[in-house]
């Protein structure tokens, strides 16, 4: 019986131990530690650099035309159907591929080549870059091989 109490006490102490905290080191300290570690592991020969093969053009057209727009708010939800009571399927990013399909004040948004979502038209506005001091345009140019929407940002 006494042994069980000791085991329970040990488990209780382990369960209530303090958590580990991150160390905050200066850049100089990090460089010093890195150099010490490099001295421990020695030089390594990783071989010649690998030249990746040239990528083939993987862009293909979207299933429907889309325009690049921005949401009015960073927290604008995207819905599965054009209804505020529909299931939320995500949150609008800073650039959206918005189709011409409009239903009762809702606009359809391409999430990728086959999945769409809906956002209230009142939540949309013209594209605005994340950095307002870098005025660039936004064009929905197609779809990548993995199905994601491809945006380009030509200077205006």
Coordinates of N, CA and C in Angstrom, one line a residue:
X1 N 0.8 -1.2 0.0 CA 0.0 0.0 0.0 C 0.9 1.3 0.0
X2 N 1.9 1.3 0.8 CA 2.8 2.4 0.9 C 3.5 2.7 -0.4
X3 N 3.8 1.6 -1.1 CA 4.5 1.7 -2.5 C 3.6 2.4 -3.5
X4 N 2.3 2.1 -3.4 CA 1.3 2.7 -4.3 C 1.2 4.2 -4.1
X5 N 1.3 4.6 -2.8 CA 1.2 6.0 -2.5 C 2.4 6.8 -3.0
X6 N 3.6 6.1 -2.9 CA 4.8 6.8 -3.4 C 4.8 6.9 -4.9
X7 N 4.2 5.9 -5.6 CA 4.1 5.9 -7.1 C 3.1 7.0 -7.5
X8 N 2.0 7.1 -6.8 CA 1.0 8.2 -7.1 C 1.6 9.6 -6.8
X9 N 2.4 9.7 -5.8 CA 3.0 11.0 -5.5 C 4.0 11.3 -6.6
X10 N 4.8 10.4 -7.0 CA 5.8 10.6 -8.1 C 5.1 11.1 -9.4
X11 N 4.0 10.4 -9.7 CA 3.2 10.7 -10.9 C 2.6 12.1 -10.8
X12 N 2.2 12.5 -9.6 CA 1.6 13.8 -9.3 C 2.7 14.9 -9.5
X13 N 3.9 14.6 -9.0 CA 4.9 15.6 -9.1 C 5.3 15.8 -10.6
X14 N 5.4 14.7 -11.3 CA 5.7 14.8 -12.8 C 4.6 15.6 -13.5
X15 N 3.4 15.4 -13.1 CA 2.3 16.0 -13.8 C 2.2 17.5 -13.5
X16 N 2.8 18.0 -12.4 CA 2.7 19.4 -12.1 C 4.1 20.1 -12.2
X17 N 5.0 19.5 -12.9 CA 6.3 20.1 -13.1 C 6.1 21.4 -14.0
X18 N 7.0 22.3 -13.9 CA 6.9 23.5 -14.7 C 7.3 23.3 -16.2
X19 N 6.7 24.0 -17.1 CA 7.0 23.8 -18.5 C 8.3 24.4 -18.9
X20 N 8.9 23.9 -19.9 CA 10.2 24.5 -20.4 C 9.8 25.8 -21.2
X21 N 10.7 26.7 -21.1 CA 10.5 28.0 -21.7 C 11.6 28.2 -22.8
X22 N 11.3 28.9 -23.8 CA 12.2 29.2 -24.9 C 13.4 30.1 -24.4
X23 N 14.5 29.9 -24.9 CA 15.7 30.7 -24.5 C 15.7 31.9 -25.5
X24 N 16.0 33.1 -25.0 CA 16.1 34.2 -25.8 C 17.6 34.6 -25.9
X25 N 18.2 34.4 -27.0 CA 19.6 34.6 -27.2 C 19.8 35.7 -28.2
X26 N 20.9 36.5 -28.0 CA 21.2 37.5 -29.0 C 21.8 36.9 -30.2
X27 N 21.9 37.6 -31.3 CA 22.5 37.1 -32.5 C 24.0 36.7 -32.3
X28 N 24.7 37.4 -31.5 CA 26.1 37.1 -31.2 C 26.1 35.8 -30.5
X29 N 25.3 35.5 -29.5 CA 25.3 34.3 -28.8 C 24.9 33.1 -29.7
X30 N 24.0 33.3 -30.6 CA 23.6 32.3 -31.6 C 24.7 31.9 -32.5
X31 N 25.5 33.0 -33.0 CA 26.6 32.7 -33.8 C 27.7 32.0 -33.1
X32 N 27.9 32.3 -31.8 CA 28.9 31.6 -31.0 C 28.5 30.1 -30.8
X33 N 27.3 29.9 -30.5 CA 26.8 28.5 -30.3 C 26.9 27.7 -31.6
X34 N 26.6 28.4 -32.7 CA 26.7 27.7 -34.0 C 28.1 27.3 -34.3
X35 N 29.0 28.2 -34.1 CA 30.4 27.9 -34.3 C 30.9 26.8 -33.4
X36 N 30.5 26.8 -32.2 CA 30.9 25.7 -31.3 C 30.3 24.3 -31.8
X37 N 29.1 24.3 -32.3 CA 28.5 23.1 -32.8 C 29.2 22.7 -34.1
X38 N 29.6 23.7 -34.9 CA 30.3 23.4 -36.2 C 31.7 22.7 -35.9
X39 N 32.4 23.2 -34.8 CA 33.6 22.6 -34.4 C 33.4 21.2 -33.9
X40 N 32.3 20.9 -33.3 CA 32.0 19.5 -32.8 C 31.7 18.5 -34.0
X41 N 31.0 19.0 -35.0 CA 30.6 18.0 -36.0 C 31.6 18.0 -37.2
X42 N 32.5 19.0 -37.3 CA 33.5 19.0 -38.3 C 32.9 19.4 -39.7
X43 N 33.8 19.5 -40.7 CA 33.4 19.9 -42.0 C 32.7 18.8 -42.7
X44 N 31.7 19.1 -43.5 CA 31.0 18.1 -44.3 C 31.1 18.4 -45.8
X45 N 31.1 17.4 -46.5 CA 31.1 17.5 -48.0 C 29.8 17.1 -48.5
X46 N 29.0 18.0 -48.9 CA 27.6 17.7 -49.4 C 27.6 17.4 -50.9
X47 N 28.8 17.4 -51.5 CA 28.8 17.2 -52.9 C 28.5 18.4 -53.8
X48 N 28.5 18.2 -55.1 CA 28.2 19.3 -56.0 C 26.8 19.7 -55.8
X49 N 26.5 21.0 -56.1 CA 25.1 21.4 -56.1 C 24.2 20.7 -57.1
X50 N 23.0 20.5 -56.8 CA 22.0 19.8 -57.7 C 21.3 20.9 -58.4
X51 N 21.3 20.7 -59.8 CA 20.6 21.7 -60.6 C 19.2 21.0 -60.9
X52 N 18.2 21.7 -60.4 CA 16.8 21.1 -60.7 C 16.5 21.2 -62.1
X53 N 15.7 20.2 -62.6 CA 15.3 20.3 -64.0 C 14.4 21.4 -64.3
X54 N 14.5 21.9 -65.5 CA 13.6 23.0 -65.8 C 12.1 22.6 -65.7
X55 N 11.3 23.4 -65.1 CA 9.9 23.1 -65.0 C 9.1 23.3 -66.2
X56 N 8.3 22.4 -66.6 CA 7.5 22.5 -67.7 C 6.3 23.5 -67.4
X57 N 5.8 24.1 -68.4 CA 4.7 25.0 -68.1 C 3.5 24.2 -67.6
X58 N 3.1 24.5 -66.4 CA 2.0 23.7 -65.8 C 0.7 24.5 -65.7
X59 N 0.8 25.7 -66.3 CA -0.4 26.6 -66.2 C -1.5 26.1 -67.2
X60 N -2.7 26.0 -66.7 CA -3.8 25.7 -67.6 C -4.9 26.7 -67.4
X61 N -5.9 26.8 -68.3 CA -6.9 27.8 -68.1 C -7.9 27.3 -67.0
X62 N -8.5 28.3 -66.3 CA -9.5 28.1 -65.3 C -10.8 27.5 -65.9
X63 N -11.6 26.8 -65.2 CA -12.9 26.3 -65.7 C -13.8 27.4 -66.1
X64 N -13.6 28.6 -65.5 CA -14.5 29.8 -65.8 C -13.7 31.0 -65.5
X65 N -14.0 32.1 -66.2 CA -13.3 33.4 -66.0 C -13.4 33.9 -64.6
X66 N -12.3 34.5 -64.1 CA -12.4 35.1 -62.8 C -11.6 36.4 -62.8
X67 N -11.9 37.2 -61.8 CA -11.3 38.5 -61.6 C -10.7 38.6 -60.2
X68 N -9.5 39.2 -60.1 CA -8.9 39.3 -58.8 C -9.5 40.4 -58.0
X69 N -10.0 40.1 -56.8 CA -10.6 41.1 -56.0 C -10.1 40.9 -54.5
X70 N -10.3 41.8 -53.7 CA -10.0 41.7 -52.2 C -11.2 41.8 -51.4
X71 N -11.2 41.1 -50.2 CA -12.3 41.2 -49.3 C -12.3 42.5 -48.6
X72 N -13.4 43.0 -48.1 CA -13.5 44.2 -47.3 C -12.8 44.0 -46.0
X73 N -12.8 42.8 -45.5 CA -12.2 42.6 -44.2 C -11.4 41.3 -44.2
X74 N -10.3 41.3 -43.4 CA -9.5 40.1 -43.3 C -10.1 38.9 -42.7
X75 N -11.3 39.1 -42.1 CA -12.0 38.0 -41.4 C -13.3 37.6 -42.2
X76 N -13.4 38.0 -43.4 CA -14.6 37.6 -44.2 C -14.7 36.1 -44.4
X77 N -15.8 35.5 -44.0 CA -15.9 34.0 -44.2 C -16.3 33.7 -45.6
X78 N -16.0 32.5 -46.0 CA -16.4 32.0 -47.3 C -17.4 30.9 -47.0
X79 N -18.5 30.8 -47.7 CA -19.6 29.9 -47.5 C -19.7 28.8 -48.6
X80 N -20.2 27.6 -48.2 CA -20.4 26.6 -49.2 C -21.6 26.9 -50.2
X81 N -22.5 27.7 -49.8 CA -23.6 28.1 -50.7 C -23.9 29.6 -50.5
X82 N -24.6 30.2 -51.4 CA -24.9 31.6 -51.3 C -26.0 31.9 -50.3
X83 N -25.7 31.6 -49.0 CA -26.6 31.8 -47.9 C -25.8 31.9 -46.6
X84 N -26.2 32.9 -45.8 CA -25.5 33.2 -44.6 C -25.6 32.0 -43.6
X85 N -26.5 31.1 -43.7 CA -26.7 30.0 -42.9 C -26.0 28.7 -43.4
X86 N -25.4 28.8 -44.6 CA -24.6 27.7 -45.1 C -23.4 27.4 -44.3
X87 N -22.8 26.3 -44.5 CA -21.5 25.9 -43.8 C -20.4 26.8 -44.3
X88 N -19.6 27.3 -43.3 CA -18.4 28.1 -43.6 C -17.3 27.1 -44.1
X89 N -16.7 27.5 -45.2 CA -15.7 26.6 -45.8 C -14.3 27.2 -45.7
X90 N -14.2 28.4 -45.2 CA -12.9 29.0 -45.1 C -13.0 30.5 -44.8
X91 N -11.8 31.1 -44.9 CA -11.8 32.6 -44.7 C -11.1 33.2 -45.9
X92 N -11.6 34.3 -46.3 CA -11.1 35.0 -47.5 C -9.6 35.5 -47.3
X93 N -8.8 35.2 -48.3 CA -7.4 35.7 -48.3 C -7.4 37.1 -48.8
X94 N -6.2 37.7 -48.9 CA -6.1 39.1 -49.4 C -6.4 39.2 -50.9
X95 N -6.4 38.1 -51.6 CA -6.7 38.1 -53.0 C -7.6 36.9 -53.3
X96 N -8.7 37.2 -54.1 CA -9.7 36.2 -54.4 C -9.9 36.1 -55.9
X97 N -10.1 34.9 -56.4 CA -10.5 34.7 -57.8 C -12.0 34.7 -57.8
X98 N -12.6 35.8 -58.1 CA -14.1 36.0 -58.1 C -14.6 35.8 -59.5
X99 N -15.6 34.9 -59.6 CA -16.2 34.7 -60.9 C -17.3 35.7 -61.2
X100 N -17.9 35.6 -62.4 CA -19.0 36.5 -62.8 C -20.3 36.0 -62.3
X101 N -20.3 34.8 -61.7 CA -21.5 34.1 -61.2 C -22.0 34.8 -59.9
X102 N -23.2 35.5 -60.0 CA -23.8 36.2 -58.9 C -25.2 35.7 -58.6
X103 N -25.5 35.4 -57.4 CA -26.8 34.9 -57.0 C -27.3 35.6 -55.8
X104 N -28.3 36.4 -55.9 CA -29.0 37.2 -54.8 C -28.0 37.9 -54.0
X105 N -27.1 38.6 -54.6 CA -26.1 39.4 -53.8 C -24.9 38.7 -53.3
X106 N -24.7 37.5 -53.8 CA -23.5 36.7 -53.4 C -22.7 36.4 -54.7
X107 N -21.3 36.4 -54.5 CA -20.4 36.1 -55.7 C -19.7 34.8 -55.4
X108 N -19.5 34.1 -56.5 CA -18.8 32.8 -56.4 C -17.3 33.0 -56.5
X109 N -16.6 32.3 -55.6 CA -15.1 32.5 -55.6 C -14.5 31.1 -55.9
X110 N -13.5 31.1 -56.7 CA -12.7 29.9 -57.0 C -11.7 29.6 -55.9
X111 N -11.8 28.5 -55.3 CA -10.8 28.1 -54.3 C -9.7 27.4 -55.0
X112 N -10.0 26.6 -55.9 CA -9.0 25.9 -56.8 C -9.8 25.5 -58.1
X113 N -9.2 24.7 -58.9 CA -9.9 24.5 -60.2 C -11.2 23.8 -60.2
X114 N -11.6 23.1 -59.1 CA -12.8 22.4 -59.0 C -13.7 22.8 -57.8
X115 N -13.1 23.5 -56.8 CA -13.9 23.8 -55.6 C -14.2 25.3 -55.6
X116 N -15.4 25.7 -55.3 CA -15.8 27.1 -55.2 C -16.4 27.4 -53.8
X117 N -16.5 28.6 -53.5 CA -17.2 29.1 -52.3 C -17.9 30.3 -52.7
X118 N -18.6 30.9 -51.7 CA -19.5 32.1 -51.9 C -19.1 33.1 -50.9
X119 N -19.2 34.4 -51.3 CA -19.0 35.5 -50.4 C -20.0 36.6 -50.7
X120 N -20.6 37.3 -49.7 CA -21.5 38.4 -50.1 C -20.8 39.4 -50.9
X121 N -21.5 39.9 -51.9 CA -20.9 40.9 -52.8 C -20.5 42.2 -52.1
X122 N -21.2 42.5 -51.0 CA -20.9 43.7 -50.2 C -19.6 43.5 -49.5
X123 N -19.0 42.3 -49.4 CA -17.7 42.1 -48.7 C -16.6 42.2 -49.7
X124 N -16.9 42.4 -51.0 CA -15.8 42.5 -52.0 C -15.5 43.9 -52.4
X125 N -14.3 44.1 -52.8 CA -13.9 45.4 -53.4 C -12.8 45.1 -54.4
X126 N -12.3 46.2 -55.0 CA -11.2 46.0 -55.9 C -9.9 45.5 -55.2
X127 N -9.0 44.9 -56.0 CA -7.8 44.3 -55.4 C -7.0 45.4 -54.7
X128 N -6.5 45.2 -53.5 CA -5.6 46.1 -52.9 C -4.4 45.2 -52.3
X129 N -3.2 45.6 -52.6 CA -2.1 44.8 -52.1 C -1.9 44.9 -50.6
X130 N -1.2 43.9 -50.0 CA -1.0 43.9 -48.6 C -0.2 45.1 -48.2
X131 N 0.8 45.5 -49.0 CA 1.6 46.6 -48.7 C 1.1 47.8 -49.6
X132 N 0.5 48.8 -49.0 CA -0.1 49.9 -49.8 C 0.9 50.7 -50.5
X133 N 2.1 50.6 -50.1 CA 3.2 51.4 -50.8 C 3.7 50.7 -52.0
X134 N 3.2 49.5 -52.3 CA 3.6 48.8 -53.5 C 2.4 48.5 -54.4
X135 N 2.0 49.6 -55.1 CA 0.8 49.4 -56.0 C 1.1 48.5 -57.2
X136 N 0.6 47.4 -57.1 CA 0.7 46.5 -58.3 C -0.7 46.0 -58.6
X137 N -0.9 45.5 -59.8 CA -2.1 44.9 -60.3 C -2.2 43.5 -59.8
X138 N -3.3 42.9 -60.1 CA -3.5 41.5 -59.8 C -4.4 40.9 -60.9
X139 N -3.9 39.8 -61.5 CA -4.6 39.2 -62.6 C -4.7 37.7 -62.3
X140 N -5.9 37.1 -62.5 CA -6.1 35.7 -62.3 C -5.7 35.1 -63.7
X141 N -4.6 34.4 -63.7 CA -4.0 33.9 -65.0 C -4.3 32.5 -65.4
X142 N -4.7 31.7 -64.4 CA -5.0 30.3 -64.7 C -4.9 29.4 -63.5
X143 N -4.6 28.1 -63.7 CA -4.5 27.2 -62.7 C -3.2 26.4 -62.7
X144 N -2.6 26.2 -61.6 CA -1.4 25.4 -61.6 C -1.7 23.9 -61.7
X145 N -0.7 23.1 -61.9 CA -0.9 21.6 -62.0 C -1.6 21.0 -60.8
X146 N -1.3 21.6 -59.6 CA -1.9 21.1 -58.4 C -3.4 21.6 -58.2
X147 N -3.9 22.4 -59.1 CA -5.2 22.9 -59.0 C -5.4 24.2 -58.3
X148 N -4.3 24.8 -57.7 CA -4.5 26.1 -57.1 C -4.6 27.2 -58.1
X149 N -5.2 28.2 -57.8 CA -5.4 29.4 -58.7 C -4.1 30.1 -58.8
X150 N -3.8 30.5 -60.0 CA -2.5 31.2 -60.2 C -2.8 32.7 -60.4
X151 N -2.2 33.5 -59.6 CA -2.3 35.0 -59.7 C -1.0 35.5 -60.1
X152 N -1.0 36.6 -61.0 CA 0.2 37.3 -61.4 C 0.0 38.7 -60.9
X153 N 1.1 39.4 -60.7 CA 1.0 40.8 -60.2 C 1.9 41.7 -61.1
X154 N 1.4 42.1 -62.3 CA 2.1 43.0 -63.1 C 2.1 44.4 -62.5
X155 N 3.2 45.1 -62.7 CA 3.3 46.5 -62.3 C 2.3 47.3 -63.1
X156 N 1.6 48.2 -62.5 CA 0.7 49.1 -63.2 C 1.4 50.3 -63.7

